[in-house]
Amino acid sequence: MLKKIYSVIGHGACIIKDGQISEIYLLSDDEINLISHFCPLTLSLPDNFKLGIFEHEKGKVVLFRYGDEFIGFPTKKENVMELIKDIEVKLNDQILSSQNG
């Protein structure tokens, strides 16, 4: 699945499960460290949480709920609405919905 996500968003990503990174695809050590700052947060997010953009002094991370797991990836986009559209339309419609069906 991470390979397909890369083909759509053009960047590596990871799967976060139980507050830890469980799978990684094409992320640098710096990107992994950045995402790791937010992994424990996933344990306390409400069940109805779908998408969040979290900022750290070292960059921004997108966390997207996928079942009991989260997909995490770094972003440099400043336009939040464009980013949300990309995730909801490209990622959710093109990849994740086909994984469920």
PDB file of N, CA and C in Angstrom:
ATOM      1  N   MET A   1       0.818  -1.197   0.000  1.00  0.00           N
ATOM      2  CA  MET A   1       0.000   0.000   0.000  1.00  0.00           C
ATOM      3  C   MET A   1       0.862   1.261   0.000  1.00  0.00           C
ATOM      4  N   LEU A   2       1.967   1.273   0.750  1.00  0.00           N
ATOM      5  CA  LEU A   2       2.802   2.469   0.807  1.00  0.00           C
ATOM      6  C   LEU A   2       3.395   2.821  -0.549  1.00  0.00           C
ATOM      7  N   LYS A   3       3.664   1.809  -1.357  1.00  0.00           N
ATOM      8  CA  LYS A   3       4.190   2.053  -2.701  1.00  0.00           C
ATOM      9  C   LYS A   3       3.144   2.779  -3.555  1.00  0.00           C
ATOM     10  N   LYS A   4       1.880   2.382  -3.406  1.00  0.00           N
ATOM     11  CA  LYS A   4       0.797   3.049  -4.138  1.00  0.00           C
ATOM     12  C   LYS A   4       0.608   4.484  -3.650  1.00  0.00           C
ATOM     13  N   ILE A   5       0.732   4.682  -2.348  1.00  0.00           N
ATOM     14  CA  ILE A   5       0.620   6.039  -1.798  1.00  0.00           C
ATOM     15  C   ILE A   5       1.705   6.919  -2.388  1.00  0.00           C
ATOM     16  N   TYR A   6       2.912   6.384  -2.489  1.00  0.00           N
ATOM     17  CA  TYR A   6       4.014   7.137  -3.087  1.00  0.00           C
ATOM     18  C   TYR A   6       3.682   7.527  -4.524  1.00  0.00           C
ATOM     19  N   SER A   7       3.078   6.629  -5.260  1.00  0.00           N
ATOM     20  CA  SER A   7       2.769   6.923  -6.660  1.00  0.00           C
ATOM     21  C   SER A   7       1.744   8.045  -6.794  1.00  0.00           C
ATOM     22  N   VAL A   8       0.917   8.247  -5.774  1.00  0.00           N
ATOM     23  CA  VAL A   8      -0.109   9.290  -5.832  1.00  0.00           C
ATOM     24  C   VAL A   8       0.383  10.616  -5.245  1.00  0.00           C
ATOM     25  N   ILE A   9       0.992  10.565  -4.062  1.00  0.00           N
ATOM     26  CA  ILE A   9       1.398  11.824  -3.420  1.00  0.00           C
ATOM     27  C   ILE A   9       2.822  12.233  -3.753  1.00  0.00           C
ATOM     28  N   GLY A  10       3.590  11.315  -4.346  1.00  0.00           N
ATOM     29  CA  GLY A  10       4.946  11.657  -4.754  1.00  0.00           C
ATOM     30  C   GLY A  10       5.933  11.749  -3.610  1.00  0.00           C
ATOM     31  N   HIS A  11       5.597  11.129  -2.489  1.00  0.00           N
ATOM     32  CA  HIS A  11       6.496  11.171  -1.343  1.00  0.00           C
ATOM     33  C   HIS A  11       6.345   9.888  -0.544  1.00  0.00           C
ATOM     34  N   GLY A  12       7.395   9.522   0.142  1.00  0.00           N
ATOM     35  CA  GLY A  12       7.353   8.362   1.015  1.00  0.00           C
ATOM     36  C   GLY A  12       6.363   8.558   2.142  1.00  0.00           C
ATOM     37  N   ALA A  13       6.031   7.477   2.805  1.00  0.00           N
ATOM     38  CA  ALA A  13       5.056   7.519   3.895  1.00  0.00           C
ATOM     39  C   ALA A  13       5.340   6.368   4.848  1.00  0.00           C
ATOM     40  N   CYS A  14       4.594   6.349   5.930  1.00  0.00           N
ATOM     41  CA  CYS A  14       4.732   5.256   6.880  1.00  0.00           C
ATOM     42  C   CYS A  14       3.370   4.908   7.468  1.00  0.00           C
ATOM     43  N   ILE A  15       3.309   3.724   8.049  1.00  0.00           N
ATOM     44  CA  ILE A  15       2.127   3.274   8.764  1.00  0.00           C
ATOM     45  C   ILE A  15       2.447   3.376  10.252  1.00  0.00           C
ATOM     46  N   ILE A  16       1.539   3.973  11.003  1.00  0.00           N
ATOM     47  CA  ILE A  16       1.693   4.089  12.449  1.00  0.00           C
ATOM     48  C   ILE A  16       0.624   3.213  13.089  1.00  0.00           C
ATOM     49  N   LYS A  17       1.071   2.305  13.927  1.00  0.00           N
ATOM     50  CA  LYS A  17       0.155   1.387  14.599  1.00  0.00           C
ATOM     51  C   LYS A  17       0.548   1.300  16.066  1.00  0.00           C
ATOM     52  N   ASP A  18      -0.435   1.397  16.939  1.00  0.00           N
ATOM     53  CA  ASP A  18      -0.203   1.322  18.383  1.00  0.00           C
ATOM     54  C   ASP A  18       0.842   2.335  18.852  1.00  0.00           C
ATOM     55  N   GLY A  19       0.818   3.526  18.255  1.00  0.00           N
ATOM     56  CA  GLY A  19       1.697   4.606  18.683  1.00  0.00           C
ATOM     57  C   GLY A  19       3.133   4.504  18.207  1.00  0.00           C
ATOM     58  N   GLN A  20       3.408   3.591  17.278  1.00  0.00           N
ATOM     59  CA  GLN A  20       4.760   3.413  16.765  1.00  0.00           C
ATOM     60  C   GLN A  20       4.732   3.210  15.253  1.00  0.00           C
ATOM     61  N   ILE A  21       5.819   3.572  14.615  1.00  0.00           N
ATOM     62  CA  ILE A  21       5.935   3.340  13.175  1.00  0.00           C
ATOM     63  C   ILE A  21       6.122   1.843  12.957  1.00  0.00           C
ATOM     64  N   SER A  22       5.245   1.266  12.127  1.00  0.00           N
ATOM     65  CA  SER A  22       5.329  -0.169  11.878  1.00  0.00           C
ATOM     66  C   SER A  22       5.849  -0.507  10.477  1.00  0.00           C
ATOM     67  N   GLU A  23       5.644   0.396   9.516  1.00  0.00           N
ATOM     68  CA  GLU A  23       6.141   0.192   8.148  1.00  0.00           C
ATOM     69  C   GLU A  23       6.616   1.532   7.609  1.00  0.00           C
ATOM     70  N   ILE A  24       7.663   1.494   6.792  1.00  0.00           N
ATOM     71  CA  ILE A  24       8.230   2.719   6.214  1.00  0.00           C
ATOM     72  C   ILE A  24       8.483   2.487   4.735  1.00  0.00           C
ATOM     73  N   TYR A  25       8.208   3.510   3.940  1.00  0.00           N
ATOM     74  CA  TYR A  25       8.535   3.445   2.513  1.00  0.00           C
ATOM     75  C   TYR A  25       9.121   4.772   2.067  1.00  0.00           C
ATOM     76  N   LEU A  26      10.367   4.759   1.664  1.00  0.00           N
ATOM     77  CA  LEU A  26      11.087   5.902   1.085  1.00  0.00           C
ATOM     78  C   LEU A  26      11.039   7.181   1.934  1.00  0.00           C
ATOM     79  N   LEU A  27      11.379   7.060   3.192  1.00  0.00           N
ATOM     80  CA  LEU A  27      11.515   8.220   4.069  1.00  0.00           C
ATOM     81  C   LEU A  27      12.956   8.293   4.557  1.00  0.00           C
ATOM     82  N   SER A  28      13.484   9.512   4.646  1.00  0.00           N
ATOM     83  CA  SER A  28      14.829   9.697   5.174  1.00  0.00           C
ATOM     84  C   SER A  28      14.813   9.532   6.695  1.00  0.00           C
ATOM     85  N   ASP A  29      15.978   9.395   7.277  1.00  0.00           N
ATOM     86  CA  ASP A  29      16.074   9.295   8.734  1.00  0.00           C
ATOM     87  C   ASP A  29      15.490  10.534   9.403  1.00  0.00           C
ATOM     88  N   ASP A  30      15.728  11.715   8.833  1.00  0.00           N
ATOM     89  CA  ASP A  30      15.177  12.955   9.392  1.00  0.00           C
ATOM     90  C   ASP A  30      13.655  12.956   9.344  1.00  0.00           C
ATOM     91  N   GLU A  31      13.097  12.474   8.242  1.00  0.00           N
ATOM     92  CA  GLU A  31      11.639  12.417   8.117  1.00  0.00           C
ATOM     93  C   GLU A  31      11.041  11.413   9.099  1.00  0.00           C
ATOM     94  N   ILE A  32      11.707  10.297   9.268  1.00  0.00           N
ATOM     95  CA  ILE A  32      11.241   9.294  10.233  1.00  0.00           C
ATOM     96  C   ILE A  32      11.267   9.870  11.641  1.00  0.00           C
ATOM     97  N   ASN A  33      12.340  10.570  11.984  1.00  0.00           N
ATOM     98  CA  ASN A  33      12.438  11.201  13.305  1.00  0.00           C
ATOM     99  C   ASN A  33      11.346  12.237  13.507  1.00  0.00           C
ATOM    100  N   LEU A  34      11.059  13.015  12.474  1.00  0.00           N
ATOM    101  CA  LEU A  34       9.999  14.021  12.554  1.00  0.00           C
ATOM    102  C   LEU A  34       8.647  13.356  12.814  1.00  0.00           C
ATOM    103  N   ILE A  35       8.320  12.352  12.053  1.00  0.00           N
ATOM    104  CA  ILE A  35       7.043  11.651  12.227  1.00  0.00           C
ATOM    105  C   ILE A  35       6.984  10.978  13.593  1.00  0.00           C
ATOM    106  N   SER A  36       8.103  10.456  14.052  1.00  0.00           N
ATOM    107  CA  SER A  36       8.155   9.764  15.349  1.00  0.00           C
ATOM    108  C   SER A  36       7.727  10.662  16.507  1.00  0.00           C
ATOM    109  N   HIS A  37       7.937  11.974  16.376  1.00  0.00           N
ATOM    110  CA  HIS A  37       7.511  12.906  17.423  1.00  0.00           C
ATOM    111  C   HIS A  37       5.999  12.835  17.645  1.00  0.00           C
ATOM    112  N   PHE A  38       5.252  12.509  16.605  1.00  0.00           N
ATOM    113  CA  PHE A  38       3.796  12.545  16.663  1.00  0.00           C
ATOM    114  C   PHE A  38       3.154  11.168  16.864  1.00  0.00           C
ATOM    115  N   CYS A  39       3.928  10.113  16.814  1.00  0.00           N
ATOM    116  CA  CYS A  39       3.368   8.761  16.968  1.00  0.00           C
ATOM    117  C   CYS A  39       2.612   8.571  18.279  1.00  0.00           C
ATOM    118  N   PRO A  40       3.165   8.963  19.428  1.00  0.00           N
ATOM    119  CA  PRO A  40       2.418   8.770  20.680  1.00  0.00           C
ATOM    120  C   PRO A  40       1.076   9.503  20.698  1.00  0.00           C
ATOM    121  N   LEU A  41       1.000  10.597  19.971  1.00  0.00           N
ATOM    122  CA  LEU A  41      -0.241  11.368  19.893  1.00  0.00           C
ATOM    123  C   LEU A  41      -1.377  10.540  19.303  1.00  0.00           C
ATOM    124  N   THR A  42      -1.055   9.638  18.408  1.00  0.00           N
ATOM    125  CA  THR A  42      -2.103   8.848  17.752  1.00  0.00           C
ATOM    126  C   THR A  42      -2.876   7.982  18.743  1.00  0.00           C
ATOM    127  N   LEU A  43      -2.265   7.667  19.866  1.00  0.00           N
ATOM    128  CA  LEU A  43      -2.938   6.845  20.879  1.00  0.00           C
ATOM    129  C   LEU A  43      -4.073   7.584  21.574  1.00  0.00           C
ATOM    130  N   SER A  44      -4.017   8.918  21.560  1.00  0.00           N
ATOM    131  CA  SER A  44      -5.031   9.693  22.284  1.00  0.00           C
ATOM    132  C   SER A  44      -6.003  10.439  21.359  1.00  0.00           C
ATOM    133  N   LEU A  45      -5.874  10.234  20.058  1.00  0.00           N
ATOM    134  CA  LEU A  45      -6.798  10.892  19.139  1.00  0.00           C
ATOM    135  C   LEU A  45      -8.167  10.222  19.209  1.00  0.00           C
ATOM    136  N   PRO A  46      -9.233  11.008  19.097  1.00  0.00           N
ATOM    137  CA  PRO A  46     -10.581  10.421  19.166  1.00  0.00           C
ATOM    138  C   PRO A  46     -10.862   9.502  17.972  1.00  0.00           C
ATOM    139  N   ASP A  47     -11.821   8.620  18.150  1.00  0.00           N
ATOM    140  CA  ASP A  47     -12.165   7.672  17.093  1.00  0.00           C
ATOM    141  C   ASP A  47     -12.649   8.349  15.817  1.00  0.00           C
ATOM    142  N   ASN A  48     -13.231   9.540  15.950  1.00  0.00           N
ATOM    143  CA  ASN A  48     -13.749  10.225  14.762  1.00  0.00           C
ATOM    144  C   ASN A  48     -12.696  11.107  14.082  1.00  0.00           C
ATOM    145  N   PHE A  49     -11.460  11.070  14.561  1.00  0.00           N
ATOM    146  CA  PHE A  49     -10.366  11.812  13.918  1.00  0.00           C
ATOM    147  C   PHE A  49     -10.097  11.197  12.556  1.00  0.00           C
ATOM    148  N   LYS A  50     -10.025  12.054  11.523  1.00  0.00           N
ATOM    149  CA  LYS A  50      -9.746  11.575  10.171  1.00  0.00           C
ATOM    150  C   LYS A  50      -8.395  12.032   9.665  1.00  0.00           C
ATOM    151  N   LEU A  51      -8.090  13.312   9.848  1.00  0.00           N
ATOM    152  CA  LEU A  51      -6.923  13.903   9.215  1.00  0.00           C
ATOM    153  C   LEU A  51      -6.421  15.063  10.051  1.00  0.00           C
ATOM    154  N   GLY A  52      -5.116  15.153  10.183  1.00  0.00           N
ATOM    155  CA  GLY A  52      -4.541  16.290  10.891  1.00  0.00           C
ATOM    156  C   GLY A  52      -3.191  16.649  10.305  1.00  0.00           C
ATOM    157  N   ILE A  53      -2.880  17.919  10.378  1.00  0.00           N
ATOM    158  CA  ILE A  53      -1.583  18.415   9.946  1.00  0.00           C
ATOM    159  C   ILE A  53      -0.918  18.978  11.196  1.00  0.00           C
ATOM    160  N   PHE A  54       0.195  18.384  11.567  1.00  0.00           N
ATOM    161  CA  PHE A  54       0.872  18.730  12.801  1.00  0.00           C
ATOM    162  C   PHE A  54       2.207  19.374  12.483  1.00  0.00           C
ATOM    163  N   GLU A  55       2.524  20.431  13.210  1.00  0.00           N
ATOM    164  CA  GLU A  55       3.739  21.175  12.925  1.00  0.00           C
ATOM    165  C   GLU A  55       4.721  21.056  14.077  1.00  0.00           C
ATOM    166  N   HIS A  56       5.969  20.892  13.719  1.00  0.00           N
ATOM    167  CA  HIS A  56       7.092  20.815  14.649  1.00  0.00           C
ATOM    168  C   HIS A  56       8.139  21.788  14.126  1.00  0.00           C
ATOM    169  N   GLU A  57       9.067  22.177  14.942  1.00  0.00           N
ATOM    170  CA  GLU A  57      10.096  23.115  14.471  1.00  0.00           C
ATOM    171  C   GLU A  57      10.884  22.562  13.288  1.00  0.00           C
ATOM    172  N   LYS A  58      10.883  21.236  13.117  1.00  0.00           N
ATOM    173  CA  LYS A  58      11.631  20.621  12.021  1.00  0.00           C
ATOM    174  C   LYS A  58      10.782  20.346  10.787  1.00  0.00           C
ATOM    175  N   GLY A  59       9.486  20.643  10.841  1.00  0.00           N
ATOM    176  CA  GLY A  59       8.639  20.431   9.674  1.00  0.00           C
ATOM    177  C   GLY A  59       7.216  20.062  10.035  1.00  0.00           C
ATOM    178  N   LYS A  60       6.437  19.762   8.986  1.00  0.00           N
ATOM    179  CA  LYS A  60       5.018  19.408   9.139  1.00  0.00           C
ATOM    180  C   LYS A  60       4.809  17.946   8.780  1.00  0.00           C
ATOM    181  N   VAL A  61       3.854  17.360   9.487  1.00  0.00           N
ATOM    182  CA  VAL A  61       3.505  15.962   9.258  1.00  0.00           C
ATOM    183  C   VAL A  61       1.993  15.856   9.082  1.00  0.00           C
ATOM    184  N   VAL A  62       1.589  15.049   8.132  1.00  0.00           N
ATOM    185  CA  VAL A  62       0.177  14.747   7.935  1.00  0.00           C
ATOM    186  C   VAL A  62      -0.079  13.371   8.533  1.00  0.00           C
ATOM    187  N   LEU A  63      -1.102  13.289   9.367  1.00  0.00           N
ATOM    188  CA  LEU A  63      -1.554  12.004   9.898  1.00  0.00           C
ATOM    189  C   LEU A  63      -2.977  11.781   9.405  1.00  0.00           C
ATOM    190  N   PHE A  64      -3.206  10.641   8.804  1.00  0.00           N
ATOM    191  CA  PHE A  64      -4.475  10.304   8.180  1.00  0.00           C
ATOM    192  C   PHE A  64      -4.917   8.954   8.724  1.00  0.00           C
ATOM    193  N   ARG A  65      -6.097   8.901   9.338  1.00  0.00           N
ATOM    194  CA  ARG A  65      -6.563   7.624   9.906  1.00  0.00           C
ATOM    195  C   ARG A  65      -6.982   6.672   8.793  1.00  0.00           C
ATOM    196  N   TYR A  66      -6.544   5.430   8.940  1.00  0.00           N
ATOM    197  CA  TYR A  66      -6.934   4.363   8.033  1.00  0.00           C
ATOM    198  C   TYR A  66      -7.252   3.136   8.889  1.00  0.00           C
ATOM    199  N   GLY A  67      -8.517   2.986   9.249  1.00  0.00           N
ATOM    200  CA  GLY A  67      -8.931   1.909  10.146  1.00  0.00           C
ATOM    201  C   GLY A  67      -8.360   2.139  11.535  1.00  0.00           C
ATOM    202  N   ASP A  68      -7.655   1.156  12.053  1.00  0.00           N
ATOM    203  CA  ASP A  68      -7.019   1.267  13.370  1.00  0.00           C
ATOM    204  C   ASP A  68      -5.608   1.839  13.280  1.00  0.00           C
ATOM    205  N   GLU A  69      -5.169   2.114  12.078  1.00  0.00           N
ATOM    206  CA  GLU A  69      -3.811   2.609  11.847  1.00  0.00           C
ATOM    207  C   GLU A  69      -3.864   4.042  11.333  1.00  0.00           C
ATOM    208  N   PHE A  70      -2.682   4.625  11.238  1.00  0.00           N
ATOM    209  CA  PHE A  70      -2.539   5.958  10.664  1.00  0.00           C
ATOM    210  C   PHE A  70      -1.498   5.898   9.572  1.00  0.00           C
ATOM    211  N   ILE A  71      -1.699   6.690   8.550  1.00  0.00           N
ATOM    212  CA  ILE A  71      -0.695   6.890   7.523  1.00  0.00           C
ATOM    213  C   ILE A  71      -0.068   8.233   7.834  1.00  0.00           C
ATOM    214  N   GLY A  72       1.243   8.271   7.890  1.00  0.00           N
ATOM    215  CA  GLY A  72       1.941   9.513   8.193  1.00  0.00           C
ATOM    216  C   GLY A  72       2.947   9.842   7.107  1.00  0.00           C
ATOM    217  N   PHE A  73       3.019  11.122   6.769  1.00  0.00           N
ATOM    218  CA  PHE A  73       4.039  11.553   5.818  1.00  0.00           C
ATOM    219  C   PHE A  73       4.340  13.027   6.028  1.00  0.00           C
ATOM    220  N   PRO A  74       5.575  13.430   5.742  1.00  0.00           N
ATOM    221  CA  PRO A  74       5.941  14.838   5.879  1.00  0.00           C
ATOM    222  C   PRO A  74       5.395  15.643   4.706  1.00  0.00           C
ATOM    223  N   THR A  75       5.198  16.918   4.929  1.00  0.00           N
ATOM    224  CA  THR A  75       4.754  17.790   3.842  1.00  0.00           C
ATOM    225  C   THR A  75       5.416  19.150   3.972  1.00  0.00           C
ATOM    226  N   LYS A  76       5.606  19.785   2.849  1.00  0.00           N
ATOM    227  CA  LYS A  76       6.131  21.155   2.822  1.00  0.00           C
ATOM    228  C   LYS A  76       5.102  22.117   2.258  1.00  0.00           C
ATOM    229  N   LYS A  77       3.941  21.591   1.897  1.00  0.00           N
ATOM    230  CA  LYS A  77       2.898  22.440   1.326  1.00  0.00           C
ATOM    231  C   LYS A  77       2.408  23.446   2.351  1.00  0.00           C
ATOM    232  N   GLU A  78       2.226  24.663   1.921  1.00  0.00           N
ATOM    233  CA  GLU A  78       1.713  25.712   2.795  1.00  0.00           C
ATOM    234  C   GLU A  78       0.199  25.837   2.690  1.00  0.00           C
ATOM    235  N   ASN A  79      -0.346  25.491   1.532  1.00  0.00           N
ATOM    236  CA  ASN A  79      -1.779  25.611   1.300  1.00  0.00           C
ATOM    237  C   ASN A  79      -2.489  24.384   1.887  1.00  0.00           C
ATOM    238  N   VAL A  80      -3.061  24.566   3.071  1.00  0.00           N
ATOM    239  CA  VAL A  80      -3.682  23.454   3.793  1.00  0.00           C
ATOM    240  C   VAL A  80      -4.876  22.895   3.022  1.00  0.00           C
ATOM    241  N   MET A  81      -5.680  23.747   2.432  1.00  0.00           N
ATOM    242  CA  MET A  81      -6.853  23.263   1.696  1.00  0.00           C
ATOM    243  C   MET A  81      -6.438  22.413   0.496  1.00  0.00           C
ATOM    244  N   GLU A  82      -5.390  22.811  -0.180  1.00  0.00           N
ATOM    245  CA  GLU A  82      -4.886  22.026  -1.308  1.00  0.00           C
ATOM    246  C   GLU A  82      -4.389  20.662  -0.823  1.00  0.00           C
ATOM    247  N   LEU A  83      -3.725  20.659   0.311  1.00  0.00           N
ATOM    248  CA  LEU A  83      -3.225  19.421   0.887  1.00  0.00           C
ATOM    249  C   LEU A  83      -4.372  18.489   1.273  1.00  0.00           C
ATOM    250  N   ILE A  84      -5.391  19.036   1.905  1.00  0.00           N
ATOM    251  CA  ILE A  84      -6.555  18.237   2.297  1.00  0.00           C
ATOM    252  C   ILE A  84      -7.242  17.666   1.059  1.00  0.00           C
ATOM    253  N   LYS A  85      -7.383  18.480   0.033  1.00  0.00           N
ATOM    254  CA  LYS A  85      -7.997  18.015  -1.220  1.00  0.00           C
ATOM    255  C   LYS A  85      -7.179  16.872  -1.820  1.00  0.00           C
ATOM    256  N   ASP A  86      -5.861  17.039  -1.856  1.00  0.00           N
ATOM    257  CA  ASP A  86      -4.999  15.981  -2.394  1.00  0.00           C
ATOM    258  C   ASP A  86      -5.184  14.678  -1.628  1.00  0.00           C
ATOM    259  N   ILE A  87      -5.252  14.784  -0.319  1.00  0.00           N
ATOM    260  CA  ILE A  87      -5.380  13.582   0.505  1.00  0.00           C
ATOM    261  C   ILE A  87      -6.738  12.950   0.321  1.00  0.00           C
ATOM    262  N   GLU A  88      -7.789  13.748   0.425  1.00  0.00           N
ATOM    263  CA  GLU A  88      -9.136  13.190   0.344  1.00  0.00           C
ATOM    264  C   GLU A  88      -9.458  12.658  -1.043  1.00  0.00           C
ATOM    265  N   VAL A  89      -9.069  13.382  -2.063  1.00  0.00           N
ATOM    266  CA  VAL A  89      -9.408  12.963  -3.426  1.00  0.00           C
ATOM    267  C   VAL A  89      -8.417  11.918  -3.932  1.00  0.00           C
ATOM    268  N   LYS A  90      -7.155  12.260  -3.933  1.00  0.00           N
ATOM    269  CA  LYS A  90      -6.169  11.350  -4.528  1.00  0.00           C
ATOM    270  C   LYS A  90      -5.920  10.124  -3.663  1.00  0.00           C
ATOM    271  N   LEU A  91      -5.581  10.356  -2.422  1.00  0.00           N
ATOM    272  CA  LEU A  91      -5.205   9.238  -1.560  1.00  0.00           C
ATOM    273  C   LEU A  91      -6.400   8.380  -1.189  1.00  0.00           C
ATOM    274  N   ASN A  92      -7.437   9.000  -0.676  1.00  0.00           N
ATOM    275  CA  ASN A  92      -8.591   8.232  -0.210  1.00  0.00           C
ATOM    276  C   ASN A  92      -9.341   7.584  -1.367  1.00  0.00           C
ATOM    277  N   ASP A  93      -9.689   8.358  -2.371  1.00  0.00           N
ATOM    278  CA  ASP A  93     -10.496   7.832  -3.468  1.00  0.00           C
ATOM    279  C   ASP A  93      -9.727   6.855  -4.351  1.00  0.00           C
ATOM    280  N   GLN A  94      -8.476   7.161  -4.663  1.00  0.00           N
ATOM    281  CA  GLN A  94      -7.727   6.353  -5.621  1.00  0.00           C
ATOM    282  C   GLN A  94      -7.081   5.126  -5.006  1.00  0.00           C
ATOM    283  N   ILE A  95      -6.730   5.179  -3.730  1.00  0.00           N
ATOM    284  CA  ILE A  95      -5.987   4.069  -3.152  1.00  0.00           C
ATOM    285  C   ILE A  95      -6.725   3.396  -2.017  1.00  0.00           C
ATOM    286  N   LEU A  96      -7.056   4.143  -1.007  1.00  0.00           N
ATOM    287  CA  LEU A  96      -7.578   3.536   0.214  1.00  0.00           C
ATOM    288  C   LEU A  96      -8.943   2.917   0.009  1.00  0.00           C
ATOM    289  N   SER A  97      -9.802   3.549  -0.787  1.00  0.00           N
ATOM    290  CA  SER A  97     -11.129   2.961  -1.012  1.00  0.00           C
ATOM    291  C   SER A  97     -11.015   1.650  -1.781  1.00  0.00           C
ATOM    292  N   SER A  98     -10.040   1.534  -2.665  1.00  0.00           N
ATOM    293  CA  SER A  98      -9.859   0.291  -3.401  1.00  0.00           C
ATOM    294  C   SER A  98      -9.261  -0.807  -2.513  1.00  0.00           C
ATOM    295  N   GLN A  99      -8.573  -0.430  -1.449  1.00  0.00           N
ATOM    296  CA  GLN A  99      -8.028  -1.410  -0.505  1.00  0.00           C
ATOM    297  C   GLN A  99      -9.148  -2.057   0.313  1.00  0.00           C
ATOM    298  N   ASN A 100     -10.236  -1.291   0.543  1.00  0.00           N
ATOM    299  CA  ASN A 100     -11.355  -1.796   1.326  1.00  0.00           C
ATOM    300  C   ASN A 100     -12.295  -2.672   0.516  1.00  0.00           C
ATOM    301  N   GLY A 101     -12.287  -2.482  -0.808  1.00  0.00           N
ATOM    302  CA  GLY A 101     -13.294  -3.167  -1.614  1.00  0.00           C
ATOM    303  C   GLY A 101     -12.791  -4.255  -2.420  1.00  0.00           C
TER     304      GLY A 101
END
